Coordinates of C-alpha atoms in Angstrom, one line a residue:
Chain A
M1 CA 31.3 -3.9 -13.5
S2 CA 30.6 -2.1 -16.7
G3 CA 29.2 1.2 -17.8
K4 CA 28.1 0.2 -21.2
N5 CA 24.5 0.1 -22.2
N6 CA 22.6 -3.1 -23.0
M7 CA 24.5 -5.5 -20.7
T8 CA 23.4 -9.1 -21.1
V9 CA 21.7 -10.8 -18.1
D10 CA 24.8 -12.9 -17.7
E11 CA 26.9 -9.8 -17.4
K12 CA 24.5 -8.4 -14.9
M13 CA 24.5 -11.6 -12.9
A14 CA 28.3 -11.3 -12.5
T15 CA 27.5 -8.5 -10.0
V16 CA 25.5 -10.8 -7.7
K17 CA 27.2 -12.7 -4.9
I18 CA 25.9 -16.3 -4.5
K19 CA 27.0 -19.0 -2.1
I20 CA 26.4 -22.2 -4.1
D21 CA 24.5 -25.0 -2.5
K22 CA 25.7 -28.5 -3.3
E23 CA 22.2 -29.7 -3.5
A24 CA 19.9 -28.2 -6.2
H25 CA 17.0 -26.2 -4.8
I26 CA 15.2 -26.4 -8.2
T27 CA 14.1 -29.7 -9.7
V28 CA 12.3 -30.0 -13.0
K29 CA 10.4 -33.0 -14.3
K30 CA 11.9 -32.8 -17.8
E31 CA 9.5 -35.2 -19.4
F32 CA 6.7 -32.7 -18.9
C33 CA 8.6 -29.9 -20.7
K34 CA 8.6 -31.9 -24.0
K35 CA 4.8 -31.6 -24.1
C36 CA 4.9 -27.9 -23.0
T37 CA 4.1 -25.4 -25.8
T38 CA 4.4 -22.1 -23.9
R39 CA 7.8 -22.5 -22.1
T40 CA 7.0 -19.4 -20.0
C41 CA 9.9 -20.2 -17.6
L42 CA 12.3 -19.0 -20.3
I43 CA 10.6 -15.6 -20.3
I44 CA 9.8 -15.2 -16.6
C45 CA 13.2 -16.0 -15.1
T46 CA 14.9 -12.7 -14.4
A47 CA 18.3 -14.4 -14.3
E48 CA 17.6 -16.3 -17.6
N49 CA 18.4 -19.6 -15.9
Y50 CA 16.2 -21.7 -18.1
K51 CA 17.2 -22.4 -21.6
W52 CA 15.8 -24.7 -24.3
D53 CA 18.3 -27.1 -25.8
E54 CA 17.1 -27.7 -29.4
E55 CA 19.6 -30.5 -30.1
R56 CA 18.9 -32.6 -27.1
V57 CA 15.2 -31.5 -27.0
E58 CA 15.2 -30.8 -23.3
L59 CA 15.0 -27.9 -20.8
I60 CA 18.4 -27.1 -19.3
F61 CA 18.6 -24.9 -16.2
N62 CA 21.2 -23.6 -13.8
Y63 CA 20.0 -23.5 -10.2
E64 CA 23.3 -21.9 -9.1
G65 CA 22.5 -18.5 -10.7
C66 CA 19.1 -18.2 -9.0
L67 CA 18.0 -14.8 -7.7
E68 CA 15.3 -16.6 -5.5
C69 CA 12.3 -14.7 -6.8
G70 CA 10.4 -18.0 -7.3
A71 CA 8.4 -16.8 -10.3
C72 CA 9.1 -20.0 -12.2
R73 CA 7.3 -22.0 -9.6
L74 CA 4.2 -19.9 -10.0
I75 CA 3.9 -19.9 -13.8
C76 CA 4.8 -23.4 -14.9
P77 CA 1.7 -24.6 -16.7
E78 CA 2.6 -28.3 -16.3
G79 CA 3.6 -27.9 -12.6
A80 CA 6.9 -29.5 -13.5
I81 CA 9.1 -27.0 -11.6
D82 CA 9.7 -27.7 -8.0
W83 CA 11.3 -24.7 -6.5
S84 CA 12.1 -24.1 -2.8
Y85 CA 14.5 -21.8 -0.9
P86 CA 18.2 -23.0 -0.8
K87 CA 19.2 -24.8 2.4
Q88 CA 20.9 -23.3 5.5
G89 CA 22.5 -20.0 4.5
C90 CA 23.1 -20.9 0.9
G91 CA 22.0 -19.0 -2.2
V92 CA 21.9 -15.4 -3.1
K93 CA 23.4 -12.7 -0.9
F94 CA 22.3 -9.2 -1.8
R95 CA 24.7 -6.5 -0.5
F96 CA 22.6 -3.5 -1.7
G97 CA 19.0 -4.9 -1.6
Chain B
M1 CA 12.4 -31.9 23.4
E2 CA 13.3 -28.2 23.0
K3 CA 10.3 -26.0 23.5
T4 CA 9.8 -22.3 23.5
T5 CA 6.8 -20.0 23.7
C6 CA 7.0 -18.5 20.2
I7 CA 8.9 -19.2 17.0
I8 CA 9.0 -16.5 14.4
V9 CA 10.0 -17.6 10.9
G10 CA 11.8 -14.8 9.0
A11 CA 13.8 -11.9 10.4
G12 CA 12.5 -9.2 8.1
P13 CA 10.6 -6.1 9.2
A14 CA 7.5 -8.1 10.3
G15 CA 9.5 -10.9 12.1
S16 CA 11.8 -8.5 13.9
A17 CA 9.0 -6.1 14.9
C18 CA 7.1 -9.0 16.4
A19 CA 10.2 -10.5 18.1
L20 CA 11.2 -7.1 19.5
S21 CA 7.7 -6.4 20.9
L22 CA 7.5 -10.0 22.4
A23 CA 11.0 -9.7 23.9
R24 CA 10.0 -6.5 25.6
K25 CA 7.0 -8.2 27.1
G26 CA 9.3 -10.8 28.5
I27 CA 7.9 -13.6 26.3
E28 CA 10.4 -16.3 25.2
T29 CA 11.0 -15.9 21.5
V30 CA 13.1 -17.6 18.9
L31 CA 13.6 -15.7 15.6
L32 CA 14.7 -17.9 12.6
E33 CA 16.3 -16.4 9.5
R34 CA 17.3 -18.3 6.4
G35 CA 20.1 -15.9 5.4
R36 CA 23.5 -15.9 7.0
T37 CA 22.7 -12.4 8.1
P38 CA 19.2 -10.8 8.2
G39 CA 18.5 -8.7 5.1
E40 CA 20.8 -10.4 2.6
K41 CA 17.8 -12.1 0.9
N42 CA 15.7 -9.0 0.8
V43 CA 15.3 -6.3 -1.8
S44 CA 13.7 -2.9 -1.2
S45 CA 11.9 -1.4 -4.1
F46 CA 10.7 1.9 -2.7
V47 CA 11.4 4.6 -0.3
L48 CA 11.5 3.4 3.3
F49 CA 8.9 5.0 5.6
I50 CA 9.9 4.8 9.2
K51 CA 7.0 6.6 10.9
E52 CA 5.7 3.4 12.4
L53 CA 9.2 2.2 13.3
K54 CA 9.8 5.4 15.2
R55 CA 6.9 4.5 17.6
L56 CA 8.4 1.1 18.2
V57 CA 12.1 2.2 18.4
P58 CA 12.2 5.9 19.1
E59 CA 16.0 6.0 19.0
C60 CA 16.1 4.5 15.5
M61 CA 17.2 7.7 13.8
D62 CA 20.5 7.8 15.7
E63 CA 21.3 4.1 15.1
L64 CA 20.2 3.4 11.6
E65 CA 22.5 3.7 8.6
L66 CA 20.3 5.4 6.0
E67 CA 21.2 6.7 2.6
R68 CA 19.3 9.9 1.7
N69 CA 16.3 11.7 3.2
I70 CA 13.8 11.7 0.3
V71 CA 12.3 15.1 0.1
R72 CA 11.1 15.2 -3.5
S73 CA 8.7 13.0 -5.3
D74 CA 8.3 13.1 -9.1
Q75 CA 5.4 11.3 -10.7
I76 CA 6.2 10.8 -14.3
I77 CA 3.9 9.6 -17.0
L78 CA 5.9 8.3 -19.9
S79 CA 5.1 7.5 -23.5
D80 CA 7.5 6.9 -26.4
D81 CA 7.5 10.5 -27.5
D82 CA 6.3 12.4 -24.5
V83 CA 6.9 12.9 -20.8
K84 CA 4.6 14.5 -18.3
T85 CA 6.0 15.1 -14.9
I86 CA 4.7 16.6 -11.7
T87 CA 6.9 17.3 -8.8
S88 CA 5.9 17.5 -5.3
F89 CA 8.2 18.6 -2.5
N90 CA 8.1 17.3 1.0
Y91 CA 10.5 19.6 2.8
K92 CA 8.5 19.2 6.0
H93 CA 10.2 15.8 6.1
I94 CA 13.5 17.5 6.8
R95 CA 12.2 18.7 10.2
N96 CA 10.6 15.4 11.0
P97 CA 12.3 13.0 8.6
V98 CA 10.4 9.7 8.0
T99 CA 11.2 9.0 4.3
F100 CA 14.5 7.5 3.4
S101 CA 16.3 5.5 0.9
A102 CA 18.1 2.6 2.5
F103 CA 19.7 -0.8 1.8
R104 CA 17.7 -3.6 3.4
R105 CA 20.9 -5.5 4.2
K106 CA 21.8 -2.9 6.8
F107 CA 18.2 -2.1 7.8
D108 CA 17.1 -5.6 8.5
A109 CA 20.3 -6.6 10.2
W110 CA 20.0 -3.6 12.5
F111 CA 16.3 -4.4 13.3
A112 CA 17.0 -8.1 14.0
K113 CA 19.9 -7.1 16.2
K114 CA 17.6 -4.8 18.1
A115 CA 15.2 -7.7 18.7
S116 CA 18.1 -9.9 19.8
M117 CA 19.4 -7.3 22.2
A118 CA 16.0 -7.0 23.7
G119 CA 16.1 -10.7 24.5
A120 CA 14.8 -12.6 21.5
E121 CA 17.0 -15.5 20.4
L122 CA 18.1 -14.9 16.7
I123 CA 19.3 -17.9 14.8
T124 CA 20.5 -17.3 11.2
G125 CA 21.1 -19.8 8.4
M126 CA 17.9 -21.6 9.3
T127 CA 15.7 -22.5 6.3
V128 CA 12.4 -23.8 7.6
T129 CA 11.5 -26.8 5.5
D130 CA 8.3 -27.9 7.1
L131 CA 5.9 -27.5 10.1
I132 CA 5.2 -30.0 12.8
I133 CA 1.5 -30.4 12.9
D134 CA -0.4 -32.4 15.6
N135 CA -4.1 -32.9 15.2
G136 CA -4.4 -29.9 12.9
R137 CA -2.5 -27.7 15.3
V138 CA 0.9 -26.2 14.6
I139 CA 3.3 -27.2 17.4
G140 CA 6.7 -26.5 15.8
V141 CA 8.9 -26.2 12.8
K142 CA 11.4 -28.5 11.0
V143 CA 14.7 -27.1 9.8
G144 CA 16.2 -30.0 7.8
D145 CA 16.4 -32.9 10.4
E146 CA 16.2 -30.5 13.4
E147 CA 12.9 -30.1 15.1
L148 CA 11.9 -27.0 17.2
Y149 CA 8.7 -26.9 19.3
A150 CA 6.7 -23.8 20.3
D151 CA 3.3 -22.8 21.6
V152 CA 2.8 -20.6 18.6
V153 CA 4.5 -20.2 15.3
V154 CA 4.5 -16.8 13.5
G155 CA 4.9 -16.9 9.8
A156 CA 6.8 -13.8 8.7
D157 CA 8.6 -15.6 5.9
G158 CA 7.7 -13.5 2.9
Y159 CA 5.8 -14.2 -0.3
H160 CA 6.7 -17.9 -0.7
S161 CA 5.7 -18.6 2.9
K162 CA 6.4 -22.1 4.1
V163 CA 4.3 -21.5 7.2
A164 CA 1.3 -20.3 5.2
E165 CA 1.6 -23.2 2.8
R166 CA 2.1 -26.1 5.2
S167 CA -0.4 -24.8 7.8
G168 CA -3.0 -24.9 5.0
L169 CA -3.8 -21.1 5.5
N170 CA -2.6 -20.3 2.0
P171 CA -1.6 -23.5 0.3
V172 CA -1.7 -22.4 -3.4
L173 CA -0.2 -19.2 -4.7
D174 CA -1.9 -17.5 -7.7
P175 CA 0.4 -15.9 -10.3
G176 CA -2.3 -13.2 -10.8
Q177 CA -1.8 -12.1 -7.2
C178 CA 1.8 -11.1 -7.3
L179 CA 4.2 -8.6 -8.7
L180 CA 7.6 -9.5 -9.9
S181 CA 10.3 -6.9 -9.6
V182 CA 13.8 -6.4 -11.0
K183 CA 16.1 -3.7 -9.7
E184 CA 19.5 -2.4 -10.7
V185 CA 21.7 -0.4 -8.4
L186 CA 23.8 2.0 -10.5
N187 CA 27.0 3.6 -9.1
L188 CA 27.2 7.4 -9.6
P189 CA 29.2 9.9 -7.7
A190 CA 27.2 11.8 -5.1
E191 CA 28.0 15.2 -6.7
V192 CA 26.6 14.0 -10.1
I193 CA 23.4 12.8 -8.4
N194 CA 23.1 16.2 -6.6
D195 CA 23.5 18.0 -9.9
R196 CA 21.1 15.9 -11.9
F197 CA 18.4 15.8 -9.3
Q198 CA 19.0 19.3 -7.9
L199 CA 19.7 18.1 -4.5
T200 CA 22.2 18.8 -1.7
D201 CA 24.1 16.2 0.3
G202 CA 21.9 14.0 2.4
L203 CA 18.7 14.8 0.5
G204 CA 17.2 12.6 -2.1
A205 CA 14.5 12.3 -4.8
E206 CA 12.1 9.5 -5.8
L207 CA 10.5 9.1 -9.2
G208 CA 7.4 7.1 -9.9
L209 CA 7.3 5.8 -13.5
W210 CA 3.8 5.2 -14.9
N211 CA 2.0 4.2 -18.0
Y212 CA 5.0 3.4 -20.2
D213 CA 4.1 1.0 -23.1
V214 CA 0.7 0.5 -21.5
N215 CA -0.9 -0.7 -24.8
N216 CA 1.2 -3.7 -24.8
F217 CA 1.8 -4.1 -21.1
K218 CA -0.9 -3.0 -18.6
S219 CA 0.6 -3.8 -15.3
G220 CA 4.1 -2.4 -15.8
T221 CA 5.3 0.4 -13.6
G222 CA 8.7 1.5 -12.4
T223 CA 10.4 3.5 -9.7
L224 CA 13.7 5.3 -9.4
Y225 CA 15.3 6.7 -6.2
T226 CA 18.6 8.1 -5.1
N227 CA 21.0 6.6 -2.6
T228 CA 24.1 8.4 -1.3
D229 CA 26.3 7.4 -4.2
S230 CA 24.1 5.2 -6.3
I231 CA 20.7 5.2 -8.0
S232 CA 18.2 2.3 -7.7
I233 CA 15.9 1.7 -10.6
A234 CA 13.2 -1.0 -10.6
A235 CA 10.5 -2.3 -12.8
F236 CA 7.4 -4.2 -11.7
A237 CA 4.7 -6.2 -13.4
S238 CA 2.2 -8.9 -12.5
V239 CA 3.5 -12.4 -13.2
A240 CA 0.3 -13.3 -15.0
D241 CA 0.6 -10.3 -17.3
L242 CA 4.2 -11.1 -18.2
K243 CA 3.1 -14.6 -19.0
N244 CA 0.2 -13.4 -21.2
K245 CA 2.3 -10.8 -23.1
N246 CA 5.4 -13.0 -23.4
M247 CA 7.4 -10.1 -21.9
K248 CA 10.7 -10.3 -20.1
L249 CA 10.6 -8.0 -17.1
H250 CA 14.3 -7.3 -17.4
A251 CA 13.8 -6.2 -21.0
Y252 CA 11.0 -3.9 -19.8
L253 CA 13.5 -2.4 -17.2
E254 CA 16.0 -1.8 -20.1
K255 CA 13.2 0.0 -22.0
F256 CA 12.8 2.4 -19.0
K257 CA 16.6 2.9 -18.8
Q258 CA 16.7 3.8 -22.5
H259 CA 13.9 6.3 -22.4
P260 CA 15.6 9.6 -23.1
Y261 CA 14.2 11.2 -20.0
I262 CA 15.5 8.5 -17.7
N263 CA 18.6 7.9 -19.6
A264 CA 19.8 11.5 -19.0
L265 CA 19.4 10.9 -15.2
I266 CA 21.3 7.5 -15.0
K267 CA 23.8 8.1 -17.8
D268 CA 27.3 6.6 -17.1
G269 CA 26.0 4.8 -14.1
T270 CA 27.9 1.5 -13.6
L271 CA 26.0 -1.5 -12.4
R272 CA 26.7 -2.3 -8.7
E273 CA 24.1 -5.1 -8.3
Y274 CA 21.3 -6.8 -10.1
Q275 CA 18.3 -8.0 -8.0
A276 CA 15.0 -9.6 -8.4
H277 CA 12.2 -10.2 -5.9
I278 CA 8.5 -11.1 -5.7
L279 CA 5.8 -9.4 -3.7
S280 CA 2.1 -9.9 -3.3
N281 CA -0.4 -7.7 -5.0
G282 CA -1.9 -7.0 -1.6
G283 CA -4.8 -8.1 0.5
R284 CA -5.8 -11.1 -1.5
I285 CA -5.7 -13.5 1.5
A286 CA -9.0 -13.4 3.3
P287 CA -8.6 -12.2 6.9
E288 CA -9.8 -15.4 8.4
K289 CA -6.8 -17.0 6.8
L290 CA -4.3 -14.9 8.9
Y291 CA -4.6 -17.2 12.0
G292 CA -5.0 -20.8 12.8
D293 CA -4.4 -23.2 15.7
G294 CA -1.0 -22.3 17.0
V295 CA -0.1 -20.1 14.0
L296 CA -0.3 -16.5 12.9
L297 CA 0.7 -14.8 9.6
C298 CA 2.4 -11.4 9.4
G299 CA 3.6 -9.1 6.7
E300 CA 4.1 -10.5 3.2
A301 CA 3.3 -14.1 4.3
G302 CA -0.3 -12.9 5.0
A303 CA -0.2 -10.6 1.9
I304 CA -0.5 -7.6 4.2
M305 CA 1.1 -5.3 1.7
D306 CA -0.1 -1.9 0.5
T307 CA 0.9 -2.4 -3.1
M308 CA -0.4 0.8 -4.6
S309 CA 1.7 3.0 -2.3
G310 CA 4.6 0.5 -2.4
M311 CA 4.7 0.5 1.3
G312 CA 5.7 -2.9 2.5
V313 CA 8.0 -2.2 5.4
P314 CA 5.5 -0.1 7.5
T315 CA 2.6 -2.5 6.9
C316 CA 4.9 -5.4 7.9
I317 CA 6.0 -3.6 11.1
V318 CA 2.5 -2.8 12.2
S319 CA 1.3 -6.4 11.5
G320 CA 4.2 -7.7 13.5
M321 CA 3.4 -5.5 16.4
M322 CA -0.2 -6.5 16.4
A323 CA 0.8 -10.2 16.3
A324 CA 2.9 -9.6 19.4
E325 CA -0.1 -8.1 21.2
T326 CA -2.2 -11.1 20.2
I327 CA 0.5 -13.5 21.5
E328 CA 0.7 -11.7 24.8
M329 CA -3.0 -12.1 25.3
A330 CA -2.7 -15.8 24.4
V331 CA 0.1 -16.3 26.8
K332 CA -2.0 -14.7 29.6
K333 CA -4.9 -17.0 28.8
R334 CA -2.5 -20.0 28.2
D335 CA -4.6 -20.8 25.2
F336 CA -3.0 -20.8 21.7
S337 CA -6.0 -22.1 19.8
A338 CA -7.5 -20.3 16.8
G339 CA -10.3 -19.0 19.1
T340 CA -7.8 -16.9 21.0
L341 CA -5.5 -16.0 18.1
K342 CA -8.6 -14.7 16.3
N343 CA -8.1 -11.5 18.3
Y344 CA -5.3 -10.8 15.9
L345 CA -8.0 -9.4 13.6
K346 CA -9.3 -7.1 16.3
Y347 CA -5.8 -5.7 16.9
L348 CA -5.3 -5.3 13.2
D349 CA -8.7 -3.6 13.0
S350 CA -7.6 -1.0 15.6
T351 CA -5.2 0.2 12.9
S352 CA -6.0 1.3 9.3
L353 CA -3.9 -1.6 8.0
L354 CA -6.6 -3.9 6.7
D355 CA -8.7 -1.1 5.2
M356 CA -5.7 0.2 3.2
V357 CA -4.5 -3.2 2.1
Y358 CA -8.0 -4.1 1.0
E359 CA -8.4 -0.9 -1.0
S360 CA -5.0 -1.4 -2.5
S361 CA -5.8 -4.9 -3.7
K362 CA -8.8 -3.5 -5.6
V363 CA -6.4 -1.2 -7.5
G364 CA -4.4 -4.3 -8.4
E365 CA -7.5 -5.7 -10.1
Y366 CA -7.6 -2.6 -12.3
W367 CA -4.1 -3.3 -13.5
D368 CA -5.4 -6.6 -14.7
G369 CA -8.4 -4.9 -16.4
A370 CA -8.6 -2.9 -19.6
G371 CA -5.8 -0.5 -20.5
K372 CA -5.7 2.5 -22.7
D373 CA -2.7 4.5 -23.8
E374 CA -3.6 7.9 -22.7
M375 CA -1.7 10.8 -21.3
P376 CA -3.9 11.9 -18.5
D377 CA -4.3 15.7 -18.2
D378 CA -4.9 15.8 -14.4
I379 CA -1.7 14.3 -13.2
K380 CA -1.4 17.2 -10.9
A381 CA -4.3 15.7 -9.0
V382 CA -2.6 12.3 -8.9
A383 CA 0.6 13.9 -7.6
D384 CA -1.4 15.8 -4.9
C385 CA -2.7 12.6 -3.7
Y386 CA 0.8 11.1 -3.6
N387 CA 1.9 14.0 -1.6
K388 CA -0.8 13.4 1.0
W389 CA -0.1 9.7 0.8
W390 CA 3.3 10.2 2.3
D391 CA 1.5 11.3 5.5
V392 CA -0.4 8.1 5.8
D393 CA -0.1 6.6 9.3
Y394 CA -1.1 3.0 9.4
M395 CA -1.5 3.2 13.2
S396 CA -4.4 5.6 12.8
K397 CA -7.7 5.2 10.9
D398 CA -8.2 8.6 9.3
Y399 CA -6.9 8.2 5.8
Y400 CA -9.5 6.0 4.1
P401 CA -11.1 8.6 1.9
L402 CA -7.7 9.6 0.6
M403 CA -7.0 6.1 -0.5
A404 CA -10.4 5.9 -2.3
N405 CA -9.6 9.2 -4.0
L406 CA -6.2 8.1 -5.2
F407 CA -7.5 4.7 -6.3
F408 CA -9.9 6.5 -8.6
K409 CA -7.5 9.1 -9.9
I410 CA -5.0 6.5 -11.1
G411 CA -7.4 3.7 -11.8
K412 CA -9.7 5.8 -14.0
H413 CA -7.2 5.9 -16.9
F414 CA -7.6 2.2 -17.1
M415 CA -11.3 1.9 -17.0
P416 CA -13.9 2.4 -19.7
K417 CA -15.0 6.0 -20.2
I418 CA -18.6 5.3 -19.4
L419 CA -17.7 4.3 -15.9
R420 CA -15.5 7.2 -15.2
W421 CA -17.7 10.1 -14.3
P422 CA -20.3 8.3 -12.2
L423 CA -17.6 6.5 -10.3
G424 CA -15.6 9.7 -10.0
A425 CA -18.6 11.6 -8.8
A426 CA -19.5 8.9 -6.3
I427 CA -16.0 8.9 -4.8
K428 CA -15.8 12.6 -4.8
I429 CA -19.1 13.0 -2.9
T430 CA -18.3 10.2 -0.4
S431 CA -14.8 11.5 0.3
L432 CA -16.1 15.1 0.7
Y433 CA -18.9 14.1 3.1
S434 CA -16.7 11.7 5.0
K435 CA -14.5 14.5 6.1
T436 CA -17.4 16.2 7.9
C437 CA -20.0 13.5 8.6
E438 CA -19.2 10.4 10.5
K439 CA -22.5 8.8 9.6
I440 CA -21.7 8.9 5.9
K441 CA -18.2 7.8 6.5
S442 CA -19.5 4.6 7.9
K443 CA -21.6 4.2 4.7
I444 CA -18.7 4.4 2.5
R445 CA -17.1 1.7 4.5
S446 CA -20.1 -0.5 4.5
R447 CA -18.6 -2.7 1.7
Y448 CA -15.6 -3.2 3.8
Y449 CA -17.7 -4.2 6.8
E450 CA -19.7 -6.7 4.7
W451 CA -16.5 -8.3 3.9
K452 CA -15.4 -8.2 7.5
K453 CA -18.6 -9.8 8.7
Q454 CA -17.2 -13.1 7.3
Y455 CA -15.1 -13.4 10.4
D456 CA -17.1 -11.5 12.9
G457 CA -20.3 -13.5 12.3

């Protein structure tokens, strides 16, 4: 917890309690991402889970830090992101929702 | 084969209201929730209105753990170098309190427990992965490898509804039809909050944040409200708008937080929790898509959400109660086909829910329309409307003209000047007459009835 202004999203995410699922609830068809010019998922994700790796030229993502808003699923222009709710009791646990 | 009468997917306000009503009618009900406890997946983004809840659970005030009774509402129009604010007080709500700030984790858990105590079977940690469909008729749900069968399945599973998707009622979600929200809960001592917002213990304030950066970003709005020893601040925007403007919503929330006016209110607050959620823009699902063979949709799953007022919980509760009435009728007839479940619309129509949601969705369209950066001069009128809005009762049908009025007063700042006064005059006249003349009232509603004919005829 921090009182300073301009916390990064990663610092903010440290306040969220998440039970990590062994199985990923997000899958991305990465070959589609290479053709993608907009990469809206990088902007829309409120947890900034999607990042573009310039060296490896591929989309990297971290399903473990997902806030489960599901916006990425709606906006992917290539339809490459398959997002569903984490299984049986896993995932985010808001204490002050 | 395990079979029950009714399976409800999702133990939010809609699911729990439906389960509670069904259990009281003695109908066998299973309530499934994907979280380990109900409410842990949910995020509130506005004041909680419990008027409708009080009808369903009269003793709720004594049992619920609520934060502050919201008695003041400030509507604030922000620009980079100016602030206009209008404050309305709602002290009548102290005598008959219906507006509260609350944490959904406690609220939803209490509500689901209430349903389970009445006799519904609550099972948590159950993520429904698919429906079991036989000959186009929903006969049960799949949870991983497990199969559960029922006469009727109620989808109360929120925006990304598996029930709506797999039953074919709403298979594809449109990014233009939803709002994304991010919220921060900031720790601040209760005395500091009391000082800054001029409150006493137990009383709270709500701030609606409008128009900020509207030139770049049309659909962005925000809200701020006080909890006992914390402040919740949230930003909203349509997903399509975020995409078009390449705007990060959390960056927009930061902009709100750094505005001098807001900054003074939340200064030194430490972050308690960071949250995000998605909600529908309201009313975009056609009414004939709220029911099918062996399936009903409630609350957010059926986009029954009054976006403009921000009231999701009361609309969900009312739709859940009406779904329960429908199922009771179906149980008596022993017929769970779409033909019987169609009565859901009649029950919904006995409340003002569909009218309000439909009106609200049209306001959403204006957000997507043209925007102009203007500081409106008549925000007093806007605030007056807000004030009345707090008295809206979804169970009665009298508030339609009020909604039309409000819709115009906020919407007009976003529409071309040439349209303003004719539209304004039209709405003014219709709302004036409607108060006295029942005949003309029905004329104003004719558009709604045209739309409604789709399922009546």
